[in-house]
Tab-separated table of C-alpha atoms in Angstrom:
chain	number	residue	atom	x	y	z
M	72	MET	CA	-22.528	-1.361	22.983
M	73	ALA	CA	-21.703	2.232	22.124
M	74	VAL	CA	-21.998	2.912	18.395
M	75	GLY	CA	-18.993	4.850	17.098
M	76	LEU	CA	-18.207	6.193	20.553
M	77	GLY	CA	-14.637	5.771	21.714
M	78	PRO	CA	-12.459	7.178	24.487
M	79	LEU	CA	-13.025	10.741	25.610
M	80	PRO	CA	-11.374	13.406	23.479
M	81	THR	CA	-9.071	15.965	25.076
M	82	LEU	CA	-11.191	17.988	27.487
M	83	HIS	CA	-9.507	21.351	27.930
M	84	PRO	CA	-9.657	22.870	31.434
M	85	VAL	CA	-11.803	25.968	31.804
M	86	ALA	CA	-10.223	28.651	33.972
M	87	GLY	CA	-12.412	29.333	36.989
M	88	PHE	CA	-14.306	26.024	36.889
M	89	GLU	CA	-13.210	23.094	39.057
M	90	LEU	CA	-14.551	19.567	39.436
M	91	GLY	CA	-14.118	17.102	42.302
M	92	ILE	CA	-15.251	13.485	42.549
M	93	ALA	CA	-15.814	11.204	45.535
M	94	SER	CA	-17.498	7.968	46.563
M	95	ALA	CA	-20.638	7.920	48.702
M	96	GLY	CA	-21.456	4.287	47.959
M	97	ILE	CA	-25.064	5.093	47.105
M	98	LYS	CA	-25.651	1.926	45.059
M	99	ARG	CA	-22.411	0.052	45.589
M	100	PRO	CA	-19.325	0.562	47.736
M	101	GLY	CA	-16.374	2.335	46.180
M	102	ARG	CA	-18.181	3.764	43.168
M	103	LYS	CA	-17.408	7.426	42.454
M	104	ASP	CA	-20.950	8.762	42.585
M	105	VAL	CA	-20.722	12.321	43.946
M	106	VAL	CA	-19.419	15.214	41.854
M	107	VAL	CA	-18.923	18.755	43.121
M	108	MET	CA	-18.286	21.583	40.659
M	109	ARG	CA	-17.072	25.012	41.783
M	110	CYS	CA	-17.721	28.154	39.748
M	111	ALA	CA	-15.453	31.156	40.180
M	112	GLU	CA	-17.006	34.046	42.022
M	113	GLY	CA	-18.863	36.294	39.572
M	114	SER	CA	-19.613	33.504	37.090
M	115	SER	CA	-22.790	33.671	35.024
M	116	VAL	CA	-24.906	30.499	35.121
M	117	ALA	CA	-27.777	29.478	32.833
M	118	GLY	CA	-29.913	26.356	32.923
M	119	VAL	CA	-32.642	24.477	31.130
M	120	PHE	CA	-34.743	21.912	32.959
M	121	THR	CA	-37.193	19.108	32.353
M	122	LEU	CA	-40.827	19.945	31.642
M	123	ASN	CA	-41.967	16.684	33.242
M	124	ALA	CA	-44.679	17.566	35.804
M	125	PHE	CA	-43.150	15.037	38.216
M	126	CYS	CA	-39.839	16.876	38.164
M	127	ALA	CA	-37.365	15.776	40.805
M	128	ALA	CA	-36.717	17.663	44.042
M	129	PRO	CA	-33.244	18.809	42.906
M	130	VAL	CA	-34.771	20.228	39.720
M	131	ILE	CA	-37.259	22.255	41.758
M	132	LEU	CA	-34.463	23.629	43.921
M	133	ALA	CA	-32.034	24.306	41.047
M	134	LYS	CA	-34.710	26.195	39.093
M	135	GLN	CA	-35.367	28.394	42.111
M	136	ARG	CA	-31.693	29.209	42.672
M	137	VAL	CA	-30.149	29.408	39.190
M	138	GLN	CA	-30.738	33.121	38.789
M	139	GLY	CA	-28.790	33.924	41.945
M	140	ALA	CA	-25.047	33.976	42.624
M	141	VAL	CA	-24.229	30.317	41.937
M	142	ARG	CA	-20.942	28.962	43.317
M	143	TYR	CA	-21.364	25.171	43.517
M	144	LEU	CA	-23.135	22.405	41.589
M	145	LEU	CA	-23.669	19.152	43.516
M	146	THR	CA	-24.469	15.946	41.615
M	147	ASN	CA	-25.192	12.463	42.891
M	148	THR	CA	-25.877	9.304	40.894
M	149	GLY	CA	-27.666	6.144	41.999
M	150	ASN	CA	-30.753	7.967	43.294
M	151	ALA	CA	-32.973	10.408	41.363
M	152	ASN	CA	-34.695	11.939	44.417
M	153	ALA	CA	-37.810	12.113	42.220
M	154	GLY	CA	-41.319	11.166	43.248
M	155	THR	CA	-40.241	11.776	46.839
M	156	GLY	CA	-42.505	14.710	47.755
M	157	ALA	CA	-41.723	17.127	50.574
M	158	PRO	CA	-39.156	14.795	52.226
M	159	GLY	CA	-37.224	14.695	48.939
M	160	LEU	CA	-37.133	18.473	48.739
M	161	ALA	CA	-35.971	18.629	52.344
M	162	ALA	CA	-33.236	16.087	51.577
M	163	ALA	CA	-31.978	18.068	48.575
M	164	THR	CA	-32.018	21.247	50.648
M	165	ARG	CA	-30.063	19.526	53.401
M	166	THR	CA	-27.270	18.269	51.135
M	167	CYS	CA	-26.886	21.759	49.689
M	168	ALA	CA	-26.804	23.262	53.159
M	169	LYS	CA	-24.052	20.867	54.191
M	170	LEU	CA	-21.923	21.785	51.170
M	171	ALA	CA	-22.546	25.470	51.889
M	172	GLU	CA	-21.435	24.946	55.483
M	173	LEU	CA	-18.209	23.271	54.356
M	174	THR	CA	-17.376	26.015	51.855
M	175	GLY	CA	-18.611	29.124	53.621
M	176	VAL	CA	-21.105	30.181	50.944
M	177	ASP	CA	-24.799	30.875	51.258
M	178	ALA	CA	-26.937	27.764	50.788
M	179	SER	CA	-28.721	29.467	47.890
M	180	ALA	CA	-25.409	29.410	45.991
M	181	VAL	CA	-25.498	25.589	45.796
M	182	LEU	CA	-27.530	23.853	43.070
M	183	PRO	CA	-28.336	20.115	43.387
M	184	TYR	CA	-28.655	17.461	40.653
M	185	SER	CA	-29.569	13.794	41.016
M	186	THR	CA	-29.914	10.812	38.691
M	187	GLY	CA	-30.820	7.176	39.245
M	188	VAL	CA	-33.803	5.237	40.574
M	189	ILE	CA	-37.062	7.190	40.957
M	190	GLY	CA	-39.114	7.017	44.143
M	191	GLU	CA	-36.406	6.072	46.641
M	192	PRO	CA	-35.422	8.331	49.575
M	193	LEU	CA	-32.159	10.198	49.022
M	194	PRO	CA	-29.386	8.754	51.237
M	195	VAL	CA	-28.479	12.142	52.682
M	196	GLU	CA	-25.936	10.921	55.213
M	197	LYS	CA	-23.946	9.044	52.577
M	198	ILE	CA	-23.801	12.111	50.324
M	199	GLU	CA	-22.895	14.428	53.180
M	200	GLY	CA	-20.116	12.058	54.164
M	201	ALA	CA	-18.542	12.278	50.701
M	202	LEU	CA	-18.611	16.063	50.288
M	203	GLN	CA	-15.294	16.894	51.899
M	204	ALA	CA	-13.487	14.301	49.788
M	205	ALA	CA	-15.045	15.801	46.662
M	206	LEU	CA	-13.969	19.280	47.734
M	207	ASP	CA	-10.434	18.053	48.400
M	208	ASP	CA	-10.403	16.644	44.864
M	209	LEU	CA	-11.385	19.895	43.107
M	210	ALA	CA	-9.255	20.687	40.050
M	211	GLU	CA	-9.783	22.383	36.688
M	212	ASP	CA	-8.529	19.317	34.800
M	213	HIS	CA	-10.919	16.769	36.326
M	214	TRP	CA	-13.461	16.843	33.499
M	215	ALA	CA	-12.835	13.230	32.478
M	216	GLU	CA	-13.191	11.983	36.054
M	217	ALA	CA	-16.418	13.952	36.458
M	218	ALA	CA	-17.785	12.548	33.188
M	219	THR	CA	-17.361	9.089	34.678
M	220	GLY	CA	-18.740	10.154	38.055
M	221	ILE	CA	-22.115	11.239	36.625
M	222	MET	CA	-22.742	7.992	34.682
M	223	THR	CA	-25.627	5.619	35.460
M	224	THR	CA	-26.430	3.019	32.775
M	225	ASP	CA	-23.963	4.726	30.421
M	226	THR	CA	-21.236	2.392	29.171
M	227	LEU	CA	-18.779	5.195	28.398
M	228	PRO	CA	-18.215	8.755	29.648
M	229	LYS	CA	-19.244	11.566	27.323
M	230	GLY	CA	-17.507	14.881	26.742
M	231	ALA	CA	-16.432	17.426	24.155
M	232	SER	CA	-14.223	20.501	24.036
M	233	ARG	CA	-13.573	23.386	21.669
M	234	GLN	CA	-11.141	26.299	21.649
M	235	PHE	CA	-10.926	29.378	19.460
M	236	GLN	CA	-8.830	32.536	19.284
M	237	HIS	CA	-10.194	36.063	19.596
M	238	ASP	CA	-7.848	39.060	19.624
M	239	GLY	CA	-4.989	36.764	20.552
M	240	VAL	CA	-6.850	35.232	23.510
M	241	THR	CA	-7.780	31.535	23.638
M	242	VAL	CA	-11.397	30.897	24.627
M	243	THR	CA	-12.371	27.420	25.837
M	244	VAL	CA	-15.723	25.629	25.887
M	245	THR	CA	-15.831	22.171	27.510
M	246	GLY	CA	-18.799	19.992	28.414
M	247	ILE	CA	-19.833	16.580	29.690
M	248	SER	CA	-23.148	14.731	29.711
M	249	LYS	CA	-24.726	11.523	30.927
M	250	GLY	CA	-27.691	9.566	29.673
M	251	ALA	CA	-28.482	6.302	27.935
M	252	GLY	CA	-32.117	5.556	28.736
M	253	MET	CA	-35.299	7.502	29.547
M	254	ILE	CA	-34.201	9.791	26.748
M	255	ARG	CA	-36.404	12.259	24.986
M	256	PRO	CA	-35.369	15.618	26.346
M	257	ASN	CA	-38.121	18.191	26.426
M	258	MET	CA	-35.749	21.095	26.996
M	259	ALA	CA	-32.206	19.820	27.387
M	260	THR	CA	-30.507	16.560	28.292
M	261	MET	CA	-30.451	14.081	31.122
M	262	LEU	CA	-27.563	15.779	32.889
M	263	GLY	CA	-25.240	18.111	31.047
M	264	TYR	CA	-22.628	20.597	32.217
M	265	ILE	CA	-20.880	23.006	29.857
M	266	ALA	CA	-18.453	25.721	30.910
M	267	THR	CA	-16.552	28.498	29.168
M	268	ASP	CA	-14.019	31.042	30.362
M	269	ALA	CA	-15.657	33.778	28.260
M	270	LYS	CA	-17.407	36.567	30.142
M	271	VAL	CA	-21.090	36.582	29.200
M	272	SER	CA	-24.097	38.319	30.702
M	273	ARG	CA	-26.644	35.913	32.142
M	274	GLU	CA	-29.352	36.954	29.650
M	275	VAL	CA	-27.134	36.255	26.648
M	276	LEU	CA	-25.860	33.053	28.251
M	277	GLN	CA	-29.407	31.774	28.775
M	278	ASP	CA	-30.276	32.442	25.129
M	279	LEU	CA	-27.071	30.682	24.039
M	280	LEU	CA	-28.019	27.596	26.027
M	281	LEU	CA	-31.622	27.573	24.844
M	282	ASP	CA	-30.507	27.788	21.221
M	283	GLY	CA	-27.798	25.164	21.640
M	284	ALA	CA	-30.086	22.749	23.497
M	285	ASN	CA	-32.895	23.162	21.002
M	286	LYS	CA	-30.651	22.211	18.098
M	287	SER	CA	-28.990	19.266	19.841
M	288	PHE	CA	-30.422	17.817	23.054
M	289	ASN	CA	-33.975	18.557	21.955
M	290	ARG	CA	-33.384	16.594	18.765
M	291	ILE	CA	-32.367	13.267	20.298
M	292	THR	CA	-34.490	10.343	21.458
M	293	ILE	CA	-33.805	6.785	22.494
M	294	ASP	CA	-37.088	5.589	23.954
M	295	GLY	CA	-39.397	8.615	23.907
M	296	ASP	CA	-39.410	9.003	27.704
M	297	THR	CA	-38.730	12.464	29.118
M	298	SER	CA	-36.920	12.116	32.434
M	299	THR	CA	-37.999	13.663	35.727
M	300	ASN	CA	-34.437	14.889	36.260
M	301	ASP	CA	-33.270	16.425	32.969
M	302	CYS	CA	-30.995	19.429	33.436
M	303	CYS	CA	-28.370	21.150	31.328
M	304	MET	CA	-26.219	23.955	32.689
M	305	LEU	CA	-23.974	26.509	30.962
M	306	ILE	CA	-21.443	28.380	33.069
M	307	ALA	CA	-19.349	31.379	31.979
M	308	THR	CA	-16.526	32.100	34.425
M	309	GLY	CA	-15.287	35.305	32.774
M	310	LYS	CA	-11.622	34.378	33.269
M	311	ALA	CA	-10.632	34.925	29.623
M	312	ASN	CA	-9.142	38.399	29.233
M	313	LEU	CA	-11.819	39.681	26.864
M	314	PRO	CA	-14.733	42.134	27.088
M	315	GLU	CA	-18.037	40.876	28.439
M	316	ILE	CA	-20.526	39.688	25.814
M	317	THR	CA	-23.727	41.609	26.536
M	318	GLU	CA	-25.402	41.356	23.127
M	319	ALA	CA	-26.123	38.473	20.787
M	320	ARG	CA	-24.000	39.841	17.981
M	321	GLY	CA	-20.412	40.467	16.949
M	322	PRO	CA	-17.445	38.222	16.067
M	323	LEU	CA	-16.773	37.084	19.647
M	324	PHE	CA	-20.405	36.147	20.244
M	325	ASP	CA	-20.615	34.340	16.908
M	326	ALA	CA	-17.487	32.301	17.627
M	327	LEU	CA	-18.688	31.415	21.129
M	328	LYS	CA	-22.136	30.464	19.853
M	329	GLN	CA	-20.615	28.055	17.336
M	330	ALA	CA	-18.325	26.506	19.953
M	331	VAL	CA	-21.203	26.019	22.398
M	332	LEU	CA	-23.351	24.462	19.653
M	333	ASP	CA	-20.511	22.140	18.624
M	334	VAL	CA	-20.067	20.917	22.201
M	335	CYS	CA	-23.824	20.530	22.714
M	336	MET	CA	-24.139	18.548	19.486
M	337	GLU	CA	-21.221	16.253	20.246
M	338	VAL	CA	-22.291	15.325	23.768
M	339	ALA	CA	-25.970	15.028	22.771
M	340	GLN	CA	-25.163	12.638	19.942
M	341	ALA	CA	-22.866	10.717	22.294
M	342	ILE	CA	-25.926	9.988	24.447
M	343	VAL	CA	-27.651	8.410	21.433
M	344	ARG	CA	-24.535	6.476	20.454
M	345	ASP	CA	-24.465	5.038	23.965
M	346	GLY	CA	-28.206	4.388	24.123
M	347	GLU	CA	-29.199	1.425	26.243
M	348	GLY	CA	-28.695	-1.682	24.122
M	349	ALA	CA	-28.122	0.377	20.975
M	350	THR	CA	-26.466	-1.278	17.982
M	351	LYS	CA	-27.353	1.434	15.437
M	352	PHE	CA	-26.974	5.224	15.354
M	353	VAL	CA	-29.870	6.488	13.261
M	354	THR	CA	-30.373	9.907	11.698
M	355	VAL	CA	-33.955	10.734	10.731
M	356	GLU	CA	-33.924	13.641	8.288
M	357	VAL	CA	-37.228	15.204	7.257
M	358	ASN	CA	-37.194	17.760	4.433
M	359	GLY	CA	-39.815	19.681	2.496
M	360	GLY	CA	-42.198	20.385	5.339
M	361	ALA	CA	-44.683	23.229	5.300
M	362	ASN	CA	-43.437	24.148	8.798
M	363	HIS	CA	-40.881	22.907	11.291
M	364	GLN	CA	-43.417	21.310	13.616
M	365	GLU	CA	-44.738	18.902	11.004
M	366	CYS	CA	-41.170	17.904	10.193
M	367	LEU	CA	-40.636	17.159	13.883
M	368	ASP	CA	-43.923	15.279	14.092
M	369	VAL	CA	-42.906	13.022	11.213
M	370	GLY	CA	-39.352	12.609	12.480
M	371	TYR	CA	-40.351	11.653	16.010
M	372	THR	CA	-43.101	9.306	14.832
M	373	VAL	CA	-40.515	7.422	12.788
M	374	ALA	CA	-37.896	7.579	15.561
M	375	HIS	CA	-40.299	6.269	18.215
M	376	SER	CA	-41.947	3.505	16.220
M	377	PRO	CA	-41.174	0.135	17.914
M	378	LEU	CA	-41.758	-1.576	14.561
M	379	ILE	CA	-39.147	0.575	12.813
M	380	LYS	CA	-36.701	0.385	15.723
M	381	THR	CA	-36.887	-3.412	15.887
M	382	ALA	CA	-36.469	-3.636	12.107
M	383	LEU	CA	-33.356	-1.492	12.453
M	384	PHE	CA	-32.012	-3.878	15.089
M	385	ALA	CA	-32.671	-6.821	12.745
M	386	SER	CA	-31.136	-4.955	9.759
M	387	ASP	CA	-34.442	-5.592	7.983
M	388	PRO	CA	-35.330	-2.986	5.306
M	389	ASN	CA	-39.033	-3.226	6.069
M	390	TRP	CA	-39.836	0.053	4.362
M	391	GLY	CA	-43.602	-0.346	4.765
M	392	ARG	CA	-43.189	0.395	8.467
M	393	ILE	CA	-41.615	3.755	7.632
M	394	LEU	CA	-44.465	4.677	5.290
M	395	ALA	CA	-47.013	3.723	7.950
M	396	ALA	CA	-45.285	5.916	10.523
M	397	VAL	CA	-45.145	8.914	8.178
M	398	GLY	CA	-48.807	8.442	7.371
M	399	ARG	CA	-49.903	8.458	11.026
M	400	ALA	CA	-47.763	11.394	12.122
M	401	GLY	CA	-50.752	13.726	12.055
M	402	VAL	CA	-49.653	15.990	9.204
M	403	PRO	CA	-52.846	17.556	7.773
M	404	ASP	CA	-53.777	16.938	4.139
M	405	LEU	CA	-50.678	14.845	3.495
M	406	ASP	CA	-50.319	14.024	-0.209
M	407	VAL	CA	-48.501	10.674	-0.267
M	408	SER	CA	-47.929	10.949	-4.004
M	409	LYS	CA	-45.361	13.688	-3.315
M	410	ILE	CA	-43.390	11.776	-0.697
M	411	ASP	CA	-40.022	10.101	-1.322
M	412	VAL	CA	-38.297	7.974	1.322
M	413	PHE	CA	-34.609	7.055	1.325
M	414	LEU	CA	-32.471	4.603	3.267
M	415	GLY	CA	-29.050	6.170	3.007
M	416	GLU	CA	-28.582	6.964	-0.657
M	417	VAL	CA	-31.186	4.404	-1.769
M	418	CYS	CA	-34.701	5.548	-2.698
M	419	ILE	CA	-37.025	2.929	-1.245
M	420	ALA	CA	-40.415	4.551	-1.824
M	421	SER	CA	-41.702	7.183	-4.224
M	422	GLY	CA	-45.155	8.407	-5.132
M	423	GLY	CA	-46.791	6.406	-2.377
M	424	ALA	CA	-45.336	3.060	-3.413
M	425	ARG	CA	-42.135	1.055	-3.689
M	426	ALA	CA	-39.610	2.903	-5.848
M	427	ALA	CA	-39.265	1.359	-9.307
M	428	THR	CA	-35.474	1.150	-8.971
M	429	TYR	CA	-35.435	-0.310	-5.461
M	430	THR	CA	-34.193	-3.804	-4.677
M	431	GLU	CA	-34.201	-5.651	-1.370
M	432	GLU	CA	-30.458	-6.142	-1.701
M	433	GLN	CA	-29.917	-2.370	-1.750
M	434	GLY	CA	-32.007	-1.880	1.364
M	435	SER	CA	-30.330	-4.747	3.213
M	436	ALA	CA	-26.890	-3.322	2.463
M	437	VAL	CA	-27.814	0.023	4.035
M	438	MET	CA	-29.521	-1.538	7.045
M	439	ALA	CA	-26.448	-3.636	7.800
M	440	ARG	CA	-24.496	-0.463	8.623
M	441	GLU	CA	-23.976	0.759	12.179
M	442	GLU	CA	-24.880	4.314	11.136
M	443	ILE	CA	-28.020	4.744	9.053
M	444	THR	CA	-29.869	7.759	7.671
M	445	ILE	CA	-33.605	7.644	6.993
M	446	ARG	CA	-34.473	10.602	4.776
M	447	ILE	CA	-38.062	11.636	4.133
M	448	GLU	CA	-38.949	14.219	1.479
M	449	LEU	CA	-42.458	15.540	2.141
M	450	GLY	CA	-42.735	17.813	-0.893
M	451	ARG	CA	-44.832	20.388	0.962
M	452	GLY	CA	-42.485	23.312	1.588
M	453	VAL	CA	-38.941	24.353	2.505
M	454	CYS	CA	-38.652	23.435	6.201
M	455	SER	CA	-36.339	20.690	7.470
M	456	GLU	CA	-35.555	19.004	10.807
M	457	THR	CA	-33.145	16.262	11.876
M	458	ILE	CA	-33.503	13.867	14.802
M	459	TRP	CA	-31.040	11.285	16.092
M	460	THR	CA	-32.153	7.960	17.571
M	461	THR	CA	-31.289	4.280	17.998
M	462	ASP	CA	-32.634	0.838	17.266
M	463	LEU	CA	-34.485	-1.229	19.890
M	464	SER	CA	-32.665	-4.382	20.913
M	465	HIS	CA	-33.075	-7.315	23.280
M	466	GLU	CA	-30.461	-5.659	25.488
M	467	TYR	CA	-32.585	-2.526	25.974
M	468	VAL	CA	-35.423	-4.658	27.338
M	469	LYS	CA	-33.015	-6.588	29.574
M	470	ILE	CA	-31.383	-3.443	31.006
M	471	ASN	CA	-34.710	-1.879	31.895
M	472	ALA	CA	-36.333	-5.080	33.094
M	473	GLU	CA	-33.468	-5.558	35.532
M	474	TYR	CA	-32.861	-1.886	36.366
M	475	ARG	CA	-33.853	-2.189	40.042
M	476	THR	CA	-32.515	-5.700	40.570
């Protein structure tokens, strides 16, 4: 079940960015599983992509084309087109070529994205057969439909939207994402699409996306697995009647940066809230590190520990598992006598041992919550990092054991 994740909020249309949805029947008949997105001519497009060496064919193609004049983004669910070698790359190229033929653009202006089962041939004919219907469905207000169209094991669609005023002009930032399993982004998210009507140079746009992804998508994990297909795109259509942002400074840039970060954070955390089988939304906060990397090392060791994640599912305040994870995180010369560990507001361990004021009843009360914060004070410096994760439930095992059946 999704933890604290309800219906989609209002997703404001972005002038110059249209979305169309259709059914190719890739995994089951009638499912809306193909999404076409059209960028206004002259749009700037930035992307971040998985660092997995077995990256999918569409990732290879999108990375090659993103710096050109992008007009269309083509997404299919139900098949990842990963681990498919040269035939997979040919299949991705072919679907893009078909969309280019239907729209009269150069094939290099079409970027492909796929998500689903790894290692299966892409059903090219099915996707090609759905393209015209997706094009006929294009509209600026189809964000919610597209959020549903890109889902795989997600239980709910994910999206966020922000607007702000600059010199009397309303600027919009809207985004959607998908992902619930195979989640530890190593650059961005599983699939994410964010658009704004601001006019932004590609260099500034790329830096905006890198910064936003690093503070949001790169700080979430469900199971520690980095997907072969992770992509996150940021599109600036330039339709807002404002000057182009060419430098990373000034009031307009600052406002846009905050809006992009807000959208990134909301849709990234929505992925965690909808994690496969998740019953808890867990914040792991590490403070007092000598550097940011050791804070991340501690945070991810705690977030990935099966012992901690199963204790979270059981609402069991087994604090010894947290201490063990901190101790094996690889932080050099770690002085455990300086470390304090908290569950919510309750100090559970201090000075390398159980806190004198701690009671099992206090810990159990915190662990019974749907949203839990584990806070670790290292006492080594001034650096801090925060990671968001889930528990590990029977349902997670069931979903992934039956994924291909």
